[in-house]
Short mmCIF file of C-alpha atoms and ligand atoms in Angstrom, two decimals:
data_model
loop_
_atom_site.label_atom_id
_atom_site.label_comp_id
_atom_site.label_asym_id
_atom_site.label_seq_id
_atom_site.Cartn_x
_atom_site.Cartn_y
_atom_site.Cartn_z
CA UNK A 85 4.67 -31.93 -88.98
CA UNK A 86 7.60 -33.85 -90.61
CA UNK A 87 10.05 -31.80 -92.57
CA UNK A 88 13.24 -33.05 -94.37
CA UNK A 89 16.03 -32.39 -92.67
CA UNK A 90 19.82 -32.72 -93.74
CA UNK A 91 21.61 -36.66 -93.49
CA UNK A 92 23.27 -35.69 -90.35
CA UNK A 93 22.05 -36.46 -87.34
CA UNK A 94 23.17 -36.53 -83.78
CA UNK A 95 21.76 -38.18 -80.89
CA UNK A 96 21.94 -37.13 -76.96
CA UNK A 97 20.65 -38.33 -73.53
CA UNK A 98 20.74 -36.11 -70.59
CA UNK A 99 18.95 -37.48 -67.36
CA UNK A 100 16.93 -34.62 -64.89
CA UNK A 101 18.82 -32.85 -62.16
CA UNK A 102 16.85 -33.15 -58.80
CA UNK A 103 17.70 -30.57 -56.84
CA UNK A 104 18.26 -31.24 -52.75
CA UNK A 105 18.82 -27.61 -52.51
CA UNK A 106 17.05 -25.27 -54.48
CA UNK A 107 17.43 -22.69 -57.72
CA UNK A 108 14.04 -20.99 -57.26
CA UNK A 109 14.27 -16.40 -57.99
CA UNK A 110 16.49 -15.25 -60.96
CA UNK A 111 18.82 -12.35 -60.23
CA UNK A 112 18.75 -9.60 -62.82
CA UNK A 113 21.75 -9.59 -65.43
CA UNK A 114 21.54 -12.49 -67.69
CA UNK A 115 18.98 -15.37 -68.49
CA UNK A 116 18.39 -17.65 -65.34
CA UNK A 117 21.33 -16.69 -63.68
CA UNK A 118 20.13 -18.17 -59.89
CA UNK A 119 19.03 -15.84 -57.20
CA UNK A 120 20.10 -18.90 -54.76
CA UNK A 121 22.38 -21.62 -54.51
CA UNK A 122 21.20 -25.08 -55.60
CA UNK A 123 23.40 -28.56 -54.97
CA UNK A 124 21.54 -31.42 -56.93
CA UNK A 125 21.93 -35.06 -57.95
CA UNK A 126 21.16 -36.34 -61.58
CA UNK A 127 18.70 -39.36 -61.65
CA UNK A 128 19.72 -42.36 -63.56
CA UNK A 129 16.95 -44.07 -65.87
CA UNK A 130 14.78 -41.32 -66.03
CA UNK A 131 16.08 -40.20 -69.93
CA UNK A 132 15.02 -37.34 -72.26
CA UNK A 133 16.38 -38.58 -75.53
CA UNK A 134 16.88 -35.47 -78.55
CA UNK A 135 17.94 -36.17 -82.22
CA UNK A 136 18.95 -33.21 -83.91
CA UNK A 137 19.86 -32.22 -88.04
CA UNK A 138 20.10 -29.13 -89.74
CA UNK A 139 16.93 -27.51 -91.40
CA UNK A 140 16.22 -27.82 -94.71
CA UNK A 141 17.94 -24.19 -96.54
CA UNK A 142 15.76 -21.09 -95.49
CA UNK A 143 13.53 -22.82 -93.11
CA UNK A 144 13.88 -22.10 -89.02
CA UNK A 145 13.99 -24.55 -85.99
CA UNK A 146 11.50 -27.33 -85.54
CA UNK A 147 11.26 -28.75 -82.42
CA UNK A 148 8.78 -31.50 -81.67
CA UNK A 149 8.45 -32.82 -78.17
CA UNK A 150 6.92 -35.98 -77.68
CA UNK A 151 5.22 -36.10 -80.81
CA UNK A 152 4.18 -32.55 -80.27
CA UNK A 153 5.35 -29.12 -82.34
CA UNK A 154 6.68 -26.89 -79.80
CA UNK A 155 6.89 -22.59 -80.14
CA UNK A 156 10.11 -22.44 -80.91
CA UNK A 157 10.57 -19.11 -78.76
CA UNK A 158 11.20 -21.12 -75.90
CA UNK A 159 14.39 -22.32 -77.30
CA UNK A 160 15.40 -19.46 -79.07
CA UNK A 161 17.24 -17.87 -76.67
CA UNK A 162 19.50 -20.78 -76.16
CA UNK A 163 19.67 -22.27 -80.10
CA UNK A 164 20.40 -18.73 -80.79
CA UNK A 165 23.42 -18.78 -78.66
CA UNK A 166 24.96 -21.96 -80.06
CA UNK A 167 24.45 -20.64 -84.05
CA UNK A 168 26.36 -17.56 -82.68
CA UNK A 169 28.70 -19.57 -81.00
CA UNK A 170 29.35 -21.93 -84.07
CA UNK A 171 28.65 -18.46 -86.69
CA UNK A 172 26.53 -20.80 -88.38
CA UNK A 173 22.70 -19.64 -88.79
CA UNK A 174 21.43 -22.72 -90.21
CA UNK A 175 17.98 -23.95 -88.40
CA UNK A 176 17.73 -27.38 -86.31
CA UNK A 177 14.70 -30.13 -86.77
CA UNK A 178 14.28 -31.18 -83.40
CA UNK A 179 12.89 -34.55 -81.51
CA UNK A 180 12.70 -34.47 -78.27
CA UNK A 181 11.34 -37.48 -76.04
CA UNK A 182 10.91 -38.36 -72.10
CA UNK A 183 10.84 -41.82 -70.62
CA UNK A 184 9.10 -40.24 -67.61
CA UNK A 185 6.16 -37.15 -67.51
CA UNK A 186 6.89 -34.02 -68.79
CA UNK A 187 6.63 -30.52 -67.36
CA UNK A 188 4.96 -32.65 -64.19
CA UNK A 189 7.18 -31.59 -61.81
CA UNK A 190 10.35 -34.07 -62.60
CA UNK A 191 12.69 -31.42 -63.69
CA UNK A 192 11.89 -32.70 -67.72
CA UNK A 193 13.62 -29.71 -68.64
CA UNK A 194 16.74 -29.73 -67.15
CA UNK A 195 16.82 -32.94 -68.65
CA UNK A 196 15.20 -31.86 -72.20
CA UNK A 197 17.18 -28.77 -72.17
CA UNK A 198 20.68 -30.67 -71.97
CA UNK A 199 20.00 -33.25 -74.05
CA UNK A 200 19.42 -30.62 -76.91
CA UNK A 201 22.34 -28.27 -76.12
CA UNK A 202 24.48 -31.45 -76.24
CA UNK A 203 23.04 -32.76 -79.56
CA UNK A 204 22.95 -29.04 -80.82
CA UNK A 205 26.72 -28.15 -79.73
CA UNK A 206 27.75 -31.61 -81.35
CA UNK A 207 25.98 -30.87 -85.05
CA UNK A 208 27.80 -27.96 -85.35
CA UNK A 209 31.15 -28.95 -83.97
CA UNK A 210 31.80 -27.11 -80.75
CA UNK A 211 33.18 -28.25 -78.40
CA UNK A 212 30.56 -30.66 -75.88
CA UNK A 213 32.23 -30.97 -72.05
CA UNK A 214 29.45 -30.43 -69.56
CA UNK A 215 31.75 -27.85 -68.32
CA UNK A 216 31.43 -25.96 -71.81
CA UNK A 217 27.92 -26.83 -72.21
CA UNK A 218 26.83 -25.73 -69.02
CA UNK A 219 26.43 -21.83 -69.38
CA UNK A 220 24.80 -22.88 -72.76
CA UNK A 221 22.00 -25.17 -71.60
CA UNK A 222 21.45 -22.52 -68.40
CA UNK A 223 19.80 -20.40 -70.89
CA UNK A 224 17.42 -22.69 -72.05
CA UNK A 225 16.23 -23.98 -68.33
CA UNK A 226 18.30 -22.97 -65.43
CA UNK A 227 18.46 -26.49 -63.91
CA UNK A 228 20.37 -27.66 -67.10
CA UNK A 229 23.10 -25.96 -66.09
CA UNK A 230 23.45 -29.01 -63.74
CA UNK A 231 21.72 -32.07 -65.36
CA UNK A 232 24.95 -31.92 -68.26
CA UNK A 233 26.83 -33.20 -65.60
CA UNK A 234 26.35 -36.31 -63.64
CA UNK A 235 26.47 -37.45 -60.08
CA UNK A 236 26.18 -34.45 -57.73
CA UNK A 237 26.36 -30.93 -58.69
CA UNK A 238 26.60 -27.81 -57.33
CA UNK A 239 25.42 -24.21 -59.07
CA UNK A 240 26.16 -21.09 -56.92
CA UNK A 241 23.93 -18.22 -56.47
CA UNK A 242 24.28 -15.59 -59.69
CA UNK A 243 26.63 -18.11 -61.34
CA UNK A 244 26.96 -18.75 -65.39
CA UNK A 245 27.18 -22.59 -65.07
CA UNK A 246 27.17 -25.11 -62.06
CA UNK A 247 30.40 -26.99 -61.40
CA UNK A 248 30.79 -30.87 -60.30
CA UNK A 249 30.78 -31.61 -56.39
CA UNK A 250 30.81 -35.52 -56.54
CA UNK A 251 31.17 -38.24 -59.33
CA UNK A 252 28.45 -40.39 -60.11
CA UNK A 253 29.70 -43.36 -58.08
CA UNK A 254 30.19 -41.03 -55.16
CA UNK A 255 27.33 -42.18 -52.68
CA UNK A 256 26.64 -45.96 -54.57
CA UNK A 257 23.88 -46.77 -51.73
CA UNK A 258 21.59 -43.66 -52.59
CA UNK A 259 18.46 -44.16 -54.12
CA UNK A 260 15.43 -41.99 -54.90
CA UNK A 261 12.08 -43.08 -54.63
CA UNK A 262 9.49 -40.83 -57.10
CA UNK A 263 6.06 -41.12 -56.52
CA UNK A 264 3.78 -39.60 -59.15
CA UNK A 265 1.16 -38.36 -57.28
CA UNK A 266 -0.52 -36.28 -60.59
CA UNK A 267 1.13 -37.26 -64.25
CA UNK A 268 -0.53 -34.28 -65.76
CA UNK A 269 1.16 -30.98 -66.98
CA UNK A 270 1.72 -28.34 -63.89
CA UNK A 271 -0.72 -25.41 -63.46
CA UNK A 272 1.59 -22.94 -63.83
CA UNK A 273 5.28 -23.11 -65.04
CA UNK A 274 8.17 -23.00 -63.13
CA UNK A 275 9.51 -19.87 -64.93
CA UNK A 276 5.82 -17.79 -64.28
CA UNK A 277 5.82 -19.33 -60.83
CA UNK A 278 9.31 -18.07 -59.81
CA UNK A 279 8.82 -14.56 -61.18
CA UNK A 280 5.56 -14.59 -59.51
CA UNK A 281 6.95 -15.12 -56.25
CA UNK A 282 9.93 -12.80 -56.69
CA UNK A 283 7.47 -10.29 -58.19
CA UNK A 284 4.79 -10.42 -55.22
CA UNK A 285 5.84 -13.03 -51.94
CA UNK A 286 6.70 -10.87 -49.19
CA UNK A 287 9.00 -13.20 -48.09
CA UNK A 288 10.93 -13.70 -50.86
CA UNK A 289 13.75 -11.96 -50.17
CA UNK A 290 13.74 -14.19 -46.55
CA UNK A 291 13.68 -17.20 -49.19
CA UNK A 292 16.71 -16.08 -50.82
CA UNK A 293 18.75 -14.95 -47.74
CA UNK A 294 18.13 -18.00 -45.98
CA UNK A 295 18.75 -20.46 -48.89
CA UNK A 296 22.46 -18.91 -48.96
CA UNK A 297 22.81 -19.62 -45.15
CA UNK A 298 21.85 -23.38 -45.71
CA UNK A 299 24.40 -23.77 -48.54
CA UNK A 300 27.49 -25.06 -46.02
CA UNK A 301 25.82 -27.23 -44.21
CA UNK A 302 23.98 -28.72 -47.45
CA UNK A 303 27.41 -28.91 -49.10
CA UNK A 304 29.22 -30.29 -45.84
CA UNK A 305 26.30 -32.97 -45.45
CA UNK A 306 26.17 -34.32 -48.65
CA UNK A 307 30.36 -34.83 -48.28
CA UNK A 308 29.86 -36.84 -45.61
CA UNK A 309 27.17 -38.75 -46.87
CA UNK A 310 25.19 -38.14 -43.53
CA UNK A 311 21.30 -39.09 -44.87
CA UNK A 312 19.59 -37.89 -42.06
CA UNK A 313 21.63 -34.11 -41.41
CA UNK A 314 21.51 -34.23 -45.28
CA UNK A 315 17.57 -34.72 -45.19
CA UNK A 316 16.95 -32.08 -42.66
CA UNK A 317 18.91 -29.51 -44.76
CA UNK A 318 16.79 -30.59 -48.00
CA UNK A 319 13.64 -30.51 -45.96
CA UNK A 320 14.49 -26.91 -44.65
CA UNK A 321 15.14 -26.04 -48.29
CA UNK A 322 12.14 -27.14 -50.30
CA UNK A 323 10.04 -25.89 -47.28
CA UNK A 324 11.03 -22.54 -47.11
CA UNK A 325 11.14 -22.66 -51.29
CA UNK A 326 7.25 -23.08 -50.96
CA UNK A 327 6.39 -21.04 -47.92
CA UNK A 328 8.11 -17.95 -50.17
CA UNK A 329 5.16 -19.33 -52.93
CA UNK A 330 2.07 -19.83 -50.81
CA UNK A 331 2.74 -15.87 -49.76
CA UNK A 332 2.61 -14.88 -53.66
CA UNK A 333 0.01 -13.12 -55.19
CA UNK A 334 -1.83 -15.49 -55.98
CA UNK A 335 -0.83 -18.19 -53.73
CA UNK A 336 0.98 -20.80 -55.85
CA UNK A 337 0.19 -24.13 -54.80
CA UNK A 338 1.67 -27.43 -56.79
CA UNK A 339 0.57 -29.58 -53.62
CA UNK A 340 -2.11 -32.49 -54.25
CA UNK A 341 -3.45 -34.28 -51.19
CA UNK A 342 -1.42 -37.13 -52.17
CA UNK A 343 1.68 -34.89 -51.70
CA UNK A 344 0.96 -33.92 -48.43
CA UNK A 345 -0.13 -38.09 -47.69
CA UNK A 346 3.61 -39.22 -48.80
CA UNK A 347 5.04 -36.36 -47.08
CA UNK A 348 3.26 -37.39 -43.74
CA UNK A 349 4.61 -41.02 -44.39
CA UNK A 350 7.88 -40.16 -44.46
CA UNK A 351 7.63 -38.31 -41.56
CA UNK A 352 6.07 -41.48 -39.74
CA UNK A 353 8.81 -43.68 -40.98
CA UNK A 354 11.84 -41.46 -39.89
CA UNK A 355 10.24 -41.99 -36.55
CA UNK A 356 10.47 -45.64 -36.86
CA UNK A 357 13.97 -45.03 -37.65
CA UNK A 358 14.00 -45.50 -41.29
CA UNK A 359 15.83 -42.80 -43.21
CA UNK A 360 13.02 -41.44 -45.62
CA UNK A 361 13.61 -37.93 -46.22
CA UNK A 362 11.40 -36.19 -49.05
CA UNK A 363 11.66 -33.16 -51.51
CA UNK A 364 9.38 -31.97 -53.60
CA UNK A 365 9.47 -29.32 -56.72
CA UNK A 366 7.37 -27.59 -58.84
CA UNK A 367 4.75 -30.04 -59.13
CA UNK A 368 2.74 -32.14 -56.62
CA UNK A 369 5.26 -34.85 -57.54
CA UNK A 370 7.18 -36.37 -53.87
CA UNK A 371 10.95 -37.63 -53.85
CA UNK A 372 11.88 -39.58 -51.36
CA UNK A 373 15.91 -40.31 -50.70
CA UNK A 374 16.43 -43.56 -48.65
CA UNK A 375 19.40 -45.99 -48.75
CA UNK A 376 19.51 -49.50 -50.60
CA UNK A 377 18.71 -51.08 -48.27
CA UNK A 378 14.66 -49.77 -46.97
CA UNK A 379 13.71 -49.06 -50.86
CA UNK A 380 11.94 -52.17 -50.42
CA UNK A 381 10.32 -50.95 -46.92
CA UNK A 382 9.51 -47.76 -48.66
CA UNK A 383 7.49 -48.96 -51.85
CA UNK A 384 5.71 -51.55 -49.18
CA UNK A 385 4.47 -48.81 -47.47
CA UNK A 386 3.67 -46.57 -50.15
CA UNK A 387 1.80 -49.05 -51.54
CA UNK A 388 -0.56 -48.65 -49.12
CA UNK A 389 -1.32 -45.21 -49.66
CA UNK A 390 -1.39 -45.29 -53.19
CA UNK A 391 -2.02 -49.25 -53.97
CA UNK A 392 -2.33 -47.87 -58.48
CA UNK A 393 0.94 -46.50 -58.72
CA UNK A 394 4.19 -47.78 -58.73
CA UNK A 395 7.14 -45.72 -58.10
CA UNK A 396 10.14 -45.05 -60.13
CA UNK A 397 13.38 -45.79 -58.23
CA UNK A 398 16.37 -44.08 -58.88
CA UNK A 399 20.20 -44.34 -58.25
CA UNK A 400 22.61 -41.42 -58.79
CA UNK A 401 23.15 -41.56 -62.53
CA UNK A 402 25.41 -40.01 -65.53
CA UNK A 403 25.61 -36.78 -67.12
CA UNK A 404 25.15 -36.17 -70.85
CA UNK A 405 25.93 -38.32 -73.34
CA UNK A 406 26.37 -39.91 -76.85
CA UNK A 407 24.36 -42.06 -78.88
CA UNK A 408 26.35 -43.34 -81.83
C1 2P0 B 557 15.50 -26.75 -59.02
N1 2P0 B 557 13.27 -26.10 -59.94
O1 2P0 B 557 16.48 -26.34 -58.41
C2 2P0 B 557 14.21 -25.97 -58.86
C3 2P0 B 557 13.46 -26.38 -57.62
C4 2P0 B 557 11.94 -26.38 -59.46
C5 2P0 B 557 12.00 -26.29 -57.98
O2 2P0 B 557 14.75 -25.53 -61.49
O3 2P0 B 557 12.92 -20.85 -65.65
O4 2P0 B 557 12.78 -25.34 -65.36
O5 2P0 B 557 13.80 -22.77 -67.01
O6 2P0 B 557 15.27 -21.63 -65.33
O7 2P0 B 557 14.98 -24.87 -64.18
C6 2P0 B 557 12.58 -25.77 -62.26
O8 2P0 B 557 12.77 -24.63 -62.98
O9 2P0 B 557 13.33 -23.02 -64.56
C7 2P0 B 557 13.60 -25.78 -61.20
P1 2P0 B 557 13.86 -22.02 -65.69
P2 2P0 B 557 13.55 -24.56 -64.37
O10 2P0 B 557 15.54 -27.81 -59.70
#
């Protein structure tokens, strides 16, 4: 549905925040304030792209996501935050797009969610560091509290915004490896799924406890640019993130049997000494960290096991920015 919108237009890019340790539980006091500590690395090429005006007098927010009118309660919370902010109550015409799968499991909102705040906080003049924009993109997805900045980023348990650990150039060697295993949309949000299992796992709060015990190590790892104490920290992470789900009620499960068949490769390649350490998030979706130099070991392999797909590779990549 194409409305006219005002002549001025801004344009932002914001790339997702994959997180090595994980936000999954909201503590009680605010919108998506984190019940656990999450460090994370923002993936270069992967792009959500939004181009925001002003709404035509009187009307409200349109937001159109690739191609598609969204509900614009979803974004309320946080577009209602910036008018505030700005005491302007003027409506936004939104167009969002993803070079990559949305709401499959590759953070597309932290991403999504930046890129707007960014453009949004722009349009009406306030001010657009990360470090401002932070708390403001936090309420529209929690994991855009981290994908304004780029390079490595850390957002504390019960904090309003996450602050910078490393610059983007930090760790130059790092690369991510993401295999698609499903493109489709998730069966159940992350939002519904992380209520769900702070609502019924019985090992939730075990999940939260523990995820604040892995936090130095995580952070002292990632310093040191150690791949294979940093992998076994991630691994304990994500793990534990979905044991606390498979005990909900119902069992959440974003696993596909193609998950479960990268996960075992990287397991068989660590043990021929290649540093292939996987995550995964709230999709069936597999991330693999490795080093320069066995990215091309790594897609030969995988390549095996899924011969149709071809994996995105990723370096460490910037935070939000400006398209003129
Ligand atoms: C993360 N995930 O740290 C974790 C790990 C998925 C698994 O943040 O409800 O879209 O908008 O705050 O940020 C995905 O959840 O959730 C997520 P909301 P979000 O990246």
């Amino acid at each position: 549905m194409k409305r006219e919108s005002s002549m001025q237009e801004i344009t932002a890019v914001a790339s997702p925040s994959l997180a090595l340790l994980k936000y999954w539980g909201k503590q009680d006091g605010g919108i998506n304030l984190p019940a656990t500590p999450s460090i994370a690395v923002t993936l270069g090429g992967l792009e959500s792209r939004a181009r925001v005006a002003f709404a035509p007098d009187g009307t409200g927010d349109l937001i159109v996501l690739n191609g598609r009118e969204q509900p614009p309660h979803h974004f309320a919370p946080m577009l209602n935050e910036l008018r505030q902010l700005a005491r302007d109550d003027r409506g936004f015409v939104i167009e969002s797009s993803n070079n990559f799968p949305t709401a499959a499991g590759l953070a597309s909102s932290s991403s999504g969610f930046a890129a707007v705040a960014g453009a949004v906080a722009r349009l009406l003049g306030l001010p657009t560091e990360p470090e401002q924009l932070s708390p403001i993109a936090r309420i529209g997805s929690g994991s855009a509290a981290r994908a304004v900045f780029g390079g490595f980023t850390l957002w504390p348990a019960g904090a309003s915004c996450a602050t910078p650990l490393h610059p983007v150039d930090f760790w130059p060697e790092l690369r991510v490896v993401v295999v698609t295993v499903s493109a489709g949309a998730k069966s159940i949000s992350s939002r519904a799924a992380m209520e769900a299992t702070r609502r019924s796992s019985p090992y939730y709060e075990a999940w939260v406890r523990d995820a604040a015990a892995l936090l130095e190590d995580g952070i002292e790892a990632l310093a040191s640019r150690d791949l294979e104490k940093l992998g076994v920290i991630m691994r304990r992470s994500y793990m534990r993130m979905f044991g606390s789900m498979l005990a909900a009620d119902d069992p959440i499960l974003y696993w596909r049997a193609g998950s479960l068949n990268a996960l075992l490769l990287c397991e068989e390649l660590r043990g021929r000494g290649i540093q292939a350490w996987e995550t995964m998030d709230a999709g069936p979706q597999v991330k693999i960290l490795t080093e320069e130099s066995s990215v091309e070991l790594v897609l030969e392999e995988l390549h095996a096991y899924f011969p149709e797909k071809t994996p995105l590779v990723a370096a460490p990549g910037p935070g939000l920015r400006f398209v003129e």
